[in-house]
Structure formats: C-alpha cells, structure tokens
Coordinates of C-alpha atoms in Angstrom, one line a residue:
M285 CA 111.3 97.2 151.9
K286 CA 113.5 97.7 155.0
T287 CA 115.9 99.8 153.0
L288 CA 113.0 102.0 151.8
L289 CA 111.7 102.4 155.4
R290 CA 115.1 103.4 156.7
S291 CA 115.4 106.0 154.0
I292 CA 112.1 107.7 155.0
D293 CA 112.4 110.7 157.3
P294 CA 109.9 110.2 160.2
L295 CA 109.2 113.9 160.4
Q296 CA 108.3 114.0 156.6
F297 CA 106.1 110.9 157.1
V298 CA 104.2 112.6 159.9
A299 CA 103.8 115.8 157.9
L300 CA 102.4 113.8 154.9
A301 CA 100.0 111.9 157.3
L302 CA 98.8 115.2 158.8
L303 CA 98.1 116.6 155.3
G304 CA 96.1 113.5 154.3
L305 CA 94.3 113.1 157.6
P306 CA 91.5 115.6 156.8
T307 CA 90.7 113.9 153.5
L308 CA 90.7 110.5 155.2
A309 CA 88.6 111.7 158.0
L310 CA 86.1 113.3 155.6
F311 CA 85.7 110.0 153.8
G312 CA 85.4 108.1 157.1
L313 CA 82.8 110.5 158.4
G314 CA 80.9 110.3 155.1
M315 CA 80.8 106.6 155.3
F316 CA 79.6 106.8 158.9
W317 CA 76.8 109.3 158.0
L318 CA 75.7 107.0 155.1
W319 CA 75.5 104.1 157.6
Q320 CA 73.5 106.2 160.1
T321 CA 71.0 107.4 157.5
G322 CA 70.6 103.9 156.0
H323 CA 72.0 105.0 152.6
L324 CA 75.2 102.9 152.7
I325 CA 73.7 99.9 150.9
A326 CA 72.3 102.2 148.1
W327 CA 75.7 104.0 147.8
L328 CA 77.5 100.6 147.5
I329 CA 75.0 99.5 144.8
V330 CA 75.5 102.8 142.9
M331 CA 79.2 102.4 143.1
A332 CA 79.1 98.8 141.9
V333 CA 76.8 99.8 139.0
C334 CA 79.1 102.7 138.0
G335 CA 82.1 100.5 138.3
G336 CA 80.4 97.8 136.1
L337 CA 79.5 100.5 133.5
A338 CA 83.0 101.9 133.5
Y339 CA 84.4 98.4 133.0
G340 CA 82.0 97.7 130.2
L341 CA 82.9 100.9 128.5
Q342 CA 86.5 100.0 128.8
I343 CA 86.0 96.6 127.2
W344 CA 84.0 98.3 124.4
S345 CA 86.8 100.9 124.0
V346 CA 89.4 98.0 123.8
R347 CA 87.3 96.2 121.1
R348 CA 86.9 99.5 119.2
R349 CA 90.6 100.1 119.4
R350 CA 91.3 96.5 118.2
K351 CA 89.0 97.1 115.2
L352 CA 90.9 100.3 114.3
L353 CA 94.2 98.5 114.7
N354 CA 93.1 95.6 112.6
E355 CA 92.4 98.0 109.7
L356 CA 96.1 98.8 109.8
F357 CA 97.1 95.1 109.3
T358 CA 99.0 94.2 106.2
D359 CA 96.9 91.9 104.0
S360 CA 97.8 89.5 101.2
N361 CA 98.4 90.8 97.7
P362 CA 95.9 89.6 95.1
D363 CA 98.7 89.8 92.5
W364 CA 100.7 87.0 94.2
P365 CA 101.0 83.6 92.6
P366 CA 98.5 81.0 94.0
R367 CA 101.2 79.2 96.1
A368 CA 101.8 82.5 98.0
A369 CA 98.3 82.4 99.4
D370 CA 99.1 79.1 101.2
V371 CA 102.3 80.7 102.6
W372 CA 100.4 83.7 103.8
Q373 CA 98.0 81.5 105.7
E374 CA 101.0 80.1 107.6
V375 CA 102.2 83.7 108.3
E376 CA 98.8 84.7 109.7
T377 CA 98.7 81.6 111.9
L378 CA 102.1 82.5 113.3
A379 CA 100.9 86.1 113.9
D380 CA 97.7 85.0 115.6
S381 CA 99.5 82.6 117.9
C382 CA 101.9 85.3 119.2
D383 CA 101.2 85.9 122.9
P384 CA 102.3 89.3 124.2
Q385 CA 103.3 87.8 127.6
D386 CA 106.0 85.8 125.8
W387 CA 107.5 88.7 123.9
P388 CA 108.0 91.8 126.2
L389 CA 108.7 94.8 124.1
D390 CA 111.3 96.1 126.6
Q391 CA 113.6 93.2 125.6
T392 CA 114.9 93.7 122.1
G393 CA 115.4 89.9 121.5
W394 CA 111.8 89.6 120.1
I395 CA 112.8 91.5 117.0
I396 CA 115.4 89.0 115.8
E397 CA 113.5 85.9 117.0
L398 CA 110.1 86.7 115.6
G399 CA 111.7 87.9 112.3
R400 CA 113.7 84.6 112.1
R401 CA 110.5 82.5 112.8
T402 CA 108.6 84.4 110.1
L403 CA 111.4 84.1 107.5
H404 CA 111.7 80.4 108.4
T405 CA 108.0 79.9 107.9
V406 CA 108.1 81.5 104.4
S407 CA 111.4 79.9 103.3
S408 CA 110.2 76.4 104.3
Y409 CA 107.4 76.6 101.7
Y410 CA 109.8 77.7 98.9
F411 CA 112.6 75.3 99.8
P412 CA 110.8 72.3 101.4
D413 CA 113.6 69.8 100.6
T414 CA 116.3 72.0 102.1
E415 CA 117.5 71.1 105.6
R416 CA 118.0 74.8 106.5
P417 CA 115.8 76.8 104.1
L418 CA 116.4 80.0 105.9
L419 CA 120.0 80.0 104.7
E420 CA 118.7 80.1 101.1
L421 CA 118.0 83.8 101.6
T422 CA 120.8 86.1 100.7
V423 CA 122.2 88.8 103.0
P424 CA 121.0 91.7 100.8
H425 CA 117.5 90.2 100.6
T426 CA 117.4 89.8 104.4
L427 CA 118.4 93.4 104.9
L428 CA 115.8 94.5 102.3
I429 CA 113.0 92.6 104.1
I430 CA 114.0 94.2 107.5
E431 CA 114.3 97.6 105.9
Q432 CA 110.8 97.5 104.3
A433 CA 109.0 96.0 107.3
S434 CA 110.7 98.5 109.7
R435 CA 109.7 101.4 107.4
D436 CA 106.1 100.4 107.2
L437 CA 105.9 99.7 111.0
R438 CA 107.5 103.1 111.8
R439 CA 104.8 104.8 109.7
D440 CA 102.0 103.0 111.3
V441 CA 103.3 103.7 114.8
T442 CA 104.0 107.3 114.1
E443 CA 100.5 107.9 112.6
N444 CA 98.4 106.0 115.1
I445 CA 100.1 106.0 118.5
P446 CA 99.9 109.3 120.4
F447 CA 103.3 110.8 121.6
S448 CA 105.2 108.0 119.9
D449 CA 107.3 110.7 118.2
R450 CA 108.1 112.3 121.6
L451 CA 109.0 109.4 123.8
T452 CA 112.7 108.4 123.5
L453 CA 114.3 105.1 124.4
G454 CA 115.9 106.8 127.4
D455 CA 112.4 107.8 128.7
L456 CA 111.3 104.2 128.5
L457 CA 114.4 102.9 130.3
R458 CA 114.1 105.6 133.0
A459 CA 110.5 104.8 133.5
K460 CA 111.3 101.1 133.9
R461 CA 114.1 101.9 136.4
W462 CA 111.8 104.0 138.6
K463 CA 108.9 101.6 138.3
S464 CA 110.1 99.2 141.0
R465 CA 110.9 102.1 143.4
A466 CA 107.5 103.6 142.8
E467 CA 105.8 100.3 143.5
Q468 CA 107.6 99.9 146.8
A469 CA 106.6 103.4 147.9
Y470 CA 103.0 102.8 146.9
N471 CA 103.0 99.5 148.8
V472 CA 104.0 101.4 152.0
Y473 CA 101.2 104.0 151.4
R474 CA 98.7 101.1 150.9
A475 CA 99.8 99.5 154.2
G476 CA 99.5 102.8 156.1
R477 CA 96.1 103.5 154.6
I478 CA 94.8 100.1 155.9
V479 CA 95.8 101.1 159.4
V480 CA 94.3 104.6 159.3
N481 CA 91.1 103.9 157.4
P482 CA 90.3 100.2 156.5
I483 CA 87.1 101.0 154.6
N484 CA 88.7 103.6 152.5
A485 CA 91.6 101.2 151.8
L486 CA 89.2 98.5 150.8
F487 CA 87.4 100.7 148.2
G488 CA 90.7 102.1 147.1
E489 CA 92.0 98.6 146.3
F490 CA 88.8 97.9 144.5
W491 CA 89.2 100.9 142.2
R492 CA 92.9 100.1 141.8
L493 CA 92.0 96.6 140.5
F494 CA 89.7 98.1 137.9
R495 CA 92.3 100.6 136.8
E496 CA 95.1 98.0 136.5
R497 CA 92.7 95.7 134.6
S498 CA 91.8 98.4 132.1
F499 CA 95.4 99.5 131.7
T500 CA 96.5 95.9 131.2
L501 CA 93.9 95.3 128.6
A502 CA 94.9 98.3 126.6
R503 CA 98.6 97.6 126.9
N504 CA 98.2 93.9 125.9
E505 CA 96.0 94.9 123.0
F506 CA 98.6 97.3 121.7
Q507 CA 101.4 94.9 122.2
R508 CA 99.5 92.1 120.5
W509 CA 98.8 94.4 117.5
F510 CA 102.4 95.5 117.3
L511 CA 103.8 92.0 117.3
R512 CA 101.2 90.7 114.8
A513 CA 101.9 93.7 112.5
Y514 CA 105.6 93.1 112.6
I515 CA 105.2 89.4 111.7
R516 CA 102.7 90.2 108.9
K517 CA 105.0 92.8 107.4
V518 CA 108.1 90.6 107.5
G519 CA 106.1 87.8 106.0
Y520 CA 104.6 90.0 103.3
Y521 CA 108.0 91.2 102.0
A522 CA 109.5 87.8 102.3
I523 CA 106.8 86.3 100.1
D524 CA 107.3 89.3 97.7
L525 CA 110.9 88.5 97.4
Y526 CA 110.5 84.7 97.1
S527 CA 107.8 85.3 94.5
R528 CA 110.4 87.4 92.6
R529 CA 108.1 90.4 92.7
Q530 CA 110.7 92.6 94.3
P531 CA 114.0 93.2 92.4
L532 CA 116.9 93.5 94.8
A533 CA 118.5 96.4 92.9
S534 CA 115.3 98.4 92.7
T535 CA 115.1 101.5 94.8
D536 CA 111.3 101.7 94.2
L537 CA 110.3 99.7 97.3
Q538 CA 106.8 98.4 96.9
T539 CA 104.6 98.6 99.9
P540 CA 101.1 97.2 100.8
A541 CA 100.1 100.7 101.9
A542 CA 98.9 103.5 99.8
T543 CA 101.4 105.0 97.3
P544 CA 102.6 108.4 98.4
P545 CA 102.3 111.4 96.2
L546 CA 105.0 112.0 93.5
T547 CA 107.4 114.6 94.7
S548 CA 110.5 114.4 92.5
A549 CA 111.7 113.8 89.0
L550 CA 112.8 110.3 90.0
D551 CA 109.3 109.5 91.2
L552 CA 107.9 110.7 87.9
E553 CA 110.3 108.5 86.0
R554 CA 109.4 105.5 88.1
A555 CA 105.7 106.3 87.6
Q556 CA 106.3 106.4 83.8
Q557 CA 108.1 103.0 84.0
A558 CA 105.0 101.6 85.9
E559 CA 102.7 103.0 83.2
D560 CA 104.9 101.5 80.5
K561 CA 104.6 98.1 82.3
L562 CA 100.8 98.4 82.4
A563 CA 100.9 99.4 78.7
E564 CA 102.4 96.0 77.9
P565 CA 99.8 94.2 75.7
L566 CA 98.2 91.0 76.9
H567 CA 99.6 87.8 75.3
I568 CA 96.7 85.6 74.0
L569 CA 97.7 82.2 72.7
V570 CA 95.2 80.3 70.5
L571 CA 95.8 76.5 70.6
G572 CA 93.9 73.4 69.4
R573 CA 94.0 70.7 66.8
T574 CA 94.3 71.1 63.0
N575 CA 91.3 72.6 61.2
A576 CA 89.5 73.1 64.5
G577 CA 89.0 76.8 63.6
K578 CA 91.9 78.6 65.4
S579 CA 92.5 81.1 62.6
S580 CA 88.7 81.5 62.1
L581 CA 88.2 82.3 65.7
I582 CA 90.8 85.1 65.4
N583 CA 89.0 86.3 62.3
A584 CA 85.7 86.3 64.1
L585 CA 87.1 88.2 67.1
Y586 CA 88.4 90.9 64.7
G587 CA 85.4 90.9 62.5
K588 CA 87.6 90.8 59.4
L589 CA 90.0 88.4 57.7
I590 CA 93.5 88.8 59.2
A591 CA 94.7 85.2 59.6
A592 CA 95.2 82.6 56.9
T593 CA 92.5 80.0 56.8
D594 CA 92.4 77.2 54.3
I595 CA 91.1 73.7 53.7
L596 CA 94.7 72.4 53.8
P597 CA 95.7 70.2 56.9
D598 CA 97.5 73.1 58.5
T599 CA 98.5 76.6 57.2
T600 CA 100.3 77.8 60.4
Y601 CA 104.0 76.9 60.6
E602 CA 104.9 79.0 63.6
L603 CA 103.4 81.4 66.1
S604 CA 101.8 84.3 64.2
P605 CA 101.0 87.4 66.2
A606 CA 98.3 89.9 65.5
L607 CA 97.2 93.0 67.4
L608 CA 93.8 92.8 69.0
Q609 CA 92.0 96.0 70.0
R610 CA 88.4 96.3 71.2
D611 CA 86.4 98.6 73.4
G612 CA 86.4 97.4 77.0
F613 CA 89.3 95.0 76.5
T614 CA 93.0 95.6 77.1
Q615 CA 95.1 95.8 74.0
A616 CA 96.4 92.3 73.2
L617 CA 98.7 90.4 71.0
I618 CA 96.9 87.2 69.8
Y619 CA 99.0 84.3 68.6
D620 CA 97.9 81.7 66.1
S621 CA 99.7 78.3 66.4
P622 CA 100.0 75.0 64.5
G623 CA 97.6 72.2 65.4
C624 CA 98.6 70.0 68.3
D625 CA 98.2 67.0 65.9
S626 CA 100.3 68.7 63.2
V627 CA 103.9 67.8 62.2
F628 CA 104.7 71.5 62.7
Y629 CA 103.7 71.4 66.4
D630 CA 106.7 71.7 68.6
A631 CA 105.7 70.7 72.2
H632 CA 108.6 72.5 73.8
Q633 CA 107.9 75.7 71.8
M634 CA 104.2 75.6 72.7
Q635 CA 105.0 75.0 76.4
T636 CA 107.3 78.0 76.4
A637 CA 104.7 80.1 74.6
A638 CA 102.0 79.0 77.1
L639 CA 104.3 80.1 80.0
E640 CA 104.6 83.5 78.4
A641 CA 100.8 83.8 77.7
D642 CA 98.3 85.7 79.8
L643 CA 95.2 84.0 78.3
I644 CA 94.9 80.7 76.4
L645 CA 92.0 80.1 74.0
W646 CA 91.7 76.4 73.1
V647 CA 89.6 75.5 70.0
T648 CA 88.2 72.0 69.6
P649 CA 85.7 70.7 67.1
A650 CA 82.4 69.4 68.4
N651 CA 82.2 66.7 65.7
R652 CA 85.5 65.1 66.7
P653 CA 85.1 62.9 69.7
D654 CA 88.7 61.6 69.6
R655 CA 90.2 64.2 72.0
Q656 CA 93.0 62.1 73.5
I657 CA 95.8 64.0 71.7
E658 CA 94.3 67.3 72.8
R659 CA 94.1 66.2 76.4
R660 CA 97.8 65.0 76.3
A661 CA 98.9 68.4 74.8
L662 CA 96.8 70.3 77.4
D663 CA 98.1 68.2 80.3
A664 CA 101.7 68.8 79.2
L665 CA 101.0 72.6 79.2
R666 CA 99.5 72.3 82.7
A667 CA 102.5 70.3 84.0
A668 CA 104.9 72.9 82.7
Q669 CA 102.9 75.7 84.3
A670 CA 102.8 73.9 87.6
T671 CA 106.6 74.1 87.8
R672 CA 106.5 77.9 87.8
L673 CA 105.6 78.5 91.4
N674 CA 106.2 82.3 91.1
R675 CA 103.7 82.7 88.3
R676 CA 100.0 82.3 87.9
P677 CA 98.7 79.9 85.3
P678 CA 96.9 81.8 82.6
P679 CA 93.1 81.4 82.4
L680 CA 91.8 78.9 79.8
L681 CA 88.7 79.3 77.6
V682 CA 87.6 76.5 75.3
A683 CA 85.8 77.3 72.1
V684 CA 83.7 74.3 70.8
S685 CA 83.6 74.9 67.0
H686 CA 81.6 73.2 64.2
I687 CA 78.4 73.0 66.3
D688 CA 76.5 73.6 63.0
L689 CA 77.6 70.0 62.0
L690 CA 75.9 68.4 65.0
R691 CA 72.7 66.5 64.3
P692 CA 70.4 67.3 62.8
A693 CA 73.1 68.5 60.4
N694 CA 70.8 70.2 58.0
E695 CA 69.3 72.4 60.7
W696 CA 70.9 75.8 61.5
Q697 CA 68.5 78.3 63.1
P698 CA 70.4 80.2 65.8
P699 CA 70.2 81.4 68.5
Y700 CA 69.9 78.2 70.5
D701 CA 68.7 78.0 74.1
L702 CA 70.8 75.2 75.6
T703 CA 68.3 74.8 78.4
D704 CA 65.6 73.9 75.9
Q705 CA 64.9 70.2 76.4
L706 CA 62.7 69.9 73.3
N707 CA 65.1 71.3 70.8
V708 CA 67.3 68.4 69.4
K709 CA 70.0 70.7 68.1
A710 CA 70.3 72.6 71.4
A711 CA 70.4 69.3 73.3
N712 CA 73.2 68.0 71.1
I713 CA 75.2 71.2 71.5
R714 CA 74.7 71.0 75.3
A715 CA 75.9 67.4 75.3
A716 CA 78.9 68.3 73.2
V717 CA 79.9 71.1 75.6
A718 CA 79.6 68.7 78.6
A719 CA 81.7 66.1 76.7
V720 CA 84.5 68.6 75.9
A721 CA 84.6 69.8 79.5
A722 CA 85.0 66.2 80.7
D723 CA 87.5 65.1 78.1
L724 CA 89.7 68.2 78.5
S725 CA 89.2 68.5 82.3
V726 CA 87.9 72.0 82.1
P727 CA 85.1 73.6 84.1
V728 CA 81.9 73.6 81.9
T729 CA 81.5 77.3 82.5
Q730 CA 84.8 77.9 80.6
V731 CA 83.5 76.0 77.6
I732 CA 81.6 78.0 75.0
P733 CA 80.0 76.6 71.8
V734 CA 80.6 78.7 68.7
C735 CA 80.2 78.5 65.0
L736 CA 83.1 79.9 63.0
K737 CA 82.1 79.2 59.5
E738 CA 82.1 82.2 57.2
G739 CA 78.6 83.6 56.9
K740 CA 77.4 81.5 59.9
V741 CA 79.5 83.1 62.7
Y742 CA 77.6 82.6 66.0
N743 CA 78.1 83.1 69.7
V744 CA 81.5 84.9 69.3
K745 CA 80.8 88.6 69.6
D746 CA 78.5 88.1 72.5
T747 CA 79.0 85.0 74.7
F748 CA 82.7 84.4 73.9
W749 CA 83.7 88.0 74.2
A750 CA 81.8 88.2 77.5
A751 CA 83.8 85.2 78.7
M752 CA 87.1 86.9 77.7
L753 CA 86.0 90.1 79.5
A754 CA 85.2 88.1 82.6
E755 CA 88.8 86.7 82.6
Q756 CA 90.4 90.0 81.8
D757 CA 91.3 90.8 85.5
T758 CA 92.9 87.4 86.0
A759 CA 94.8 87.8 82.8
L760 CA 96.0 91.2 83.9
R761 CA 97.4 89.7 87.1
V762 CA 99.2 87.0 85.0
R763 CA 100.6 89.7 82.8
L764 CA 101.9 91.6 85.9
L765 CA 103.8 88.6 87.2
R766 CA 105.1 87.9 83.7
C767 CA 106.4 91.5 83.4
L768 CA 107.9 91.5 86.9
D769 CA 109.6 88.2 86.2
A770 CA 111.1 89.7 83.0
D771 CA 112.1 92.8 84.9
K772 CA 113.7 90.6 87.6
R773 CA 115.8 88.8 85.1
A774 CA 116.9 92.0 83.5
S775 CA 117.7 93.7 86.8
D776 CA 119.7 90.6 87.9
W777 CA 121.9 90.8 84.8
A778 CA 122.2 94.6 85.2
L779 CA 123.2 94.1 88.9
L780 CA 125.7 91.4 88.0
R781 CA 127.3 93.6 85.4
R782 CA 127.5 96.5 87.9
Q783 CA 129.0 94.2 90.6
L784 CA 131.6 92.9 88.2
R785 CA 132.5 96.4 87.0
N786 CA 132.8 97.7 90.6
A787 CA 134.8 94.7 91.7
G788 CA 137.2 95.2 88.7
R789 CA 137.6 98.9 89.5
F790 CA 138.3 98.0 93.2
L791 CA 141.0 95.4 92.2
W792 CA 142.5 97.9 89.7
E793 CA 142.8 100.6 92.3
L794 CA 143.8 98.2 95.2
P795 CA 147.6 98.5 94.6
D796 CA 147.5 102.3 94.7
K797 CA 145.4 102.1 97.9
I798 CA 147.9 99.8 99.5
K799 CA 150.8 102.1 98.7
E800 CA 148.9 105.0 100.3

C-alpha cells in the first residue's frame, strides 16, 4: 500500500478528485434534498426492494444456467454391463463432492489429480483385489481416456461459453497479474470516497457487495460444472475401456454426444461397419430337459416343421441352428440343444453357448415336478454368466409345456383365463406356472404356459411372441456387447500382429540406422 501511494503523483490525484467532485457533490446534495423533503426513507425502501429483486433475478439466472449446464453432463450408457452402473454411481458421487474452492482452475494441478482420482475410482471396481489398481491401466489406454475426455470437454466449452475461443492463456495470466494491483488502487479509491462522502461510500459498498456476490455465484457455478463435467467424461471413457467397449486400435472414437455428420469416405466405411454389426442376427438358445418340447417350440415359432421331433428320448446331438424371421422381430439364429438330462448334454459346451446367446428360452414340462436337474443346469449357466463382468446376462423366458396334460387331463378347451378361480384347469395351470417360477428361481412374469402338441398349439403366437418382443431391446444390448467383445478380441490380435511386424522392421533396419 505504501509503495502504491508513493507511486501516485499528487497533482494527478488532485486532478482526478476535481473531476469527480461534481458527481459526488450532486449525489450528496440529492441525498440532502431527499432528507429535507421527507422522501429519504421511501428512497431507501425502493433501493432495497430493487436490490432484492435484482438479487433474486440473479439467483434465478444462476439456477437457469445450472439447468442448462446440467443438460450438457455426460450420462451413463444403457448399453453398459450391469456392473458398470455401480461404477458410474461412484463416479457421480465423486463429481458431486467436488468443491470449486479446492480446485482453482488457474492452477493446472487439478487436471492430473482429479483425473487420477476418477481413474482410481473406476479401476478399484474392476480390480478390487489389486493393491494399486490404477497401475493395471496401460499407458495407451490412459492417453486414450485423456484424449477423448479432453475432446468432448473442448467441444462443450467452445459451444456454450461465450468468448472461450478468443481468450488465450496469456490473457488469463495477465488478468491475474494485474488483479492484485487493481485491487490495491480500488482500495485507495474506496478510502478516499469515505472521507469525501461517507453516505455515497456506504451505498457504494452495498452495491459492490451485491455485484461481487452475483459474480461469485456465476463463477462458482461455472467452475463446479466444469470440474464435474471433467470427472464424468474421464469416468465415462474409463468405464468404456474397462468394459471392453472401446478397442484401443480403433480410430472411431465413440462419444456420449451426438454423432457428427459423415464427411469422408472413411466415415462412410465406418458407418457401413456399424450397420454390419447391427445386422448381426440375434442368437437365441433353446434349453430344457429331454422331450420337454424344445424342437416343438421352434416349430411353433416358425409355424411349420423345421426341427426334428420324435418320441425317442432325444433326437438332438449338438447345437442345431435355424434362421428365425418374423415381422417386428430382429432376424435371429435359434439353436436347438440336447436335453439337460441327456447323455449328449455337455455342460461346458452349453455354458459356452449360453455366454454367446442373446436370449435364452427354457422349456420345462408342467407334468414333471422333479426339476432339480433343471435347476442345477440353470444355476451352472448363471454362475458362468456372473463371471463375465463386461457382458450382460441374456434375458431368460421359460415356456411351461404339456399344460394340456394337467388335471382334468381329458379337458382341453382353450383359451384359459388364469385369473378364473372357478375353472379347475386354469387353476392348475396357474399353480404349475407358480411352481416352475419358484423351482427355477425365475420371475413369474417370465414364465409362460404353452401347449406345443401338434394340432393343439396354444399361447405361442400371441403371449409367448409378445414376451419375446418385450425382451427384444434387452437382447439387442446383449448382442451389442457380444459383438464388441468379439471385435475387441479381433482388434487385439490385429494390433499384436502389427506391433510385431513394426518391431521386426525396426530391428531389421536398426544396423543401417546405427551406421548412418
């Protein structure tokens, strides 16, 4: 302060005071006139009301700006595996707990530290038994996450923050350098104003408090949004990579934002590859015990005989695919399988097939209460699926067949209303559905009673097809992760071959480079 006072020319100070004196005198005389006419209290009330309204409008503007910024937030991907949803909750918790006061944007250390915390949060979920899970992330993957998050954040800032494309880092540094000097000069002005006109200084300080409060709210709101957006984007791409949705060698960087228009032949080629991936048929696996009606269900779905059915114990020796096409349903390959109680049933083969399936149809007879072997086979499939954290388990529908054999066995007059308490057949069908749901640990809404006997097919083309259509979106998400997993494995092998080829070329040319 003393240095600043010594640097001020007294003559310049007097000149500035003379220039401001008429304005200060006008304000003082106006206050004196208001006091003389008895309007000073009314003026103070009006000023307070206007100040309160201005402050309220500022708060409303901040909330409106917060709502607009929240719309730019990266959200979770519905195509992620179920485990990724839990990881995303942790990322959101970390983002919400980020206080702008602890992470000033003018200090670049926040970029590295917040990125490290976000990556540690994600990696701890995927490597819970590792002492330092963050080190399980490769250097190229780390760079890819930073690249993608920075690209998206740059787009959001450029599109939504005015003049962000004009202000340079030098401008910010110069503004910070002159900030302290400007504050010192302003403090001298404030002290002089108190001496010349105390009332004017009092109201000036009042308005300055409102302005600083409004500016601080807006600045903190933007800074909070910026930090939270950064954490969410880093977390999003980290989960994408840990879920094996993002091949490292792929140049087609997926983004949670809208896909830009195609502008090049390369874009068209990538779009064609995406369409080919979406054209991959669904894989539907039909499982169940011997003579439960697996092949008959496939026949009923097609409406014509395409699978072998017989009265022999089992006619299916291996997985037999058939192409399933129907209006409103995605093209699918449906696989028949040997019965889970058959000598041809290979548990390991069926588990592998179930891991590659997008929808599983389980067929169980209503007249066979001994379902222990079915439950063991189904639990083995569930246990195998639970080990695949980067994949969604396929939805399961259970078809309860042979309902025509339930008591009274001689009666068969469909359709049956399962809510009818007076109809004995309907009551027995309802009881069989509840028993199957309990024995196989399946929600009762996923259990559909059907009749598959030739000439008596019932509840397949309406209720069972409706259930399959209801599960179609979930099955498509399972298919997407299956295709991405296959692409990831293929790209990993292609990358390894390219790395070995480039390394061999480098070693081959190394002697010539040394000679040069």
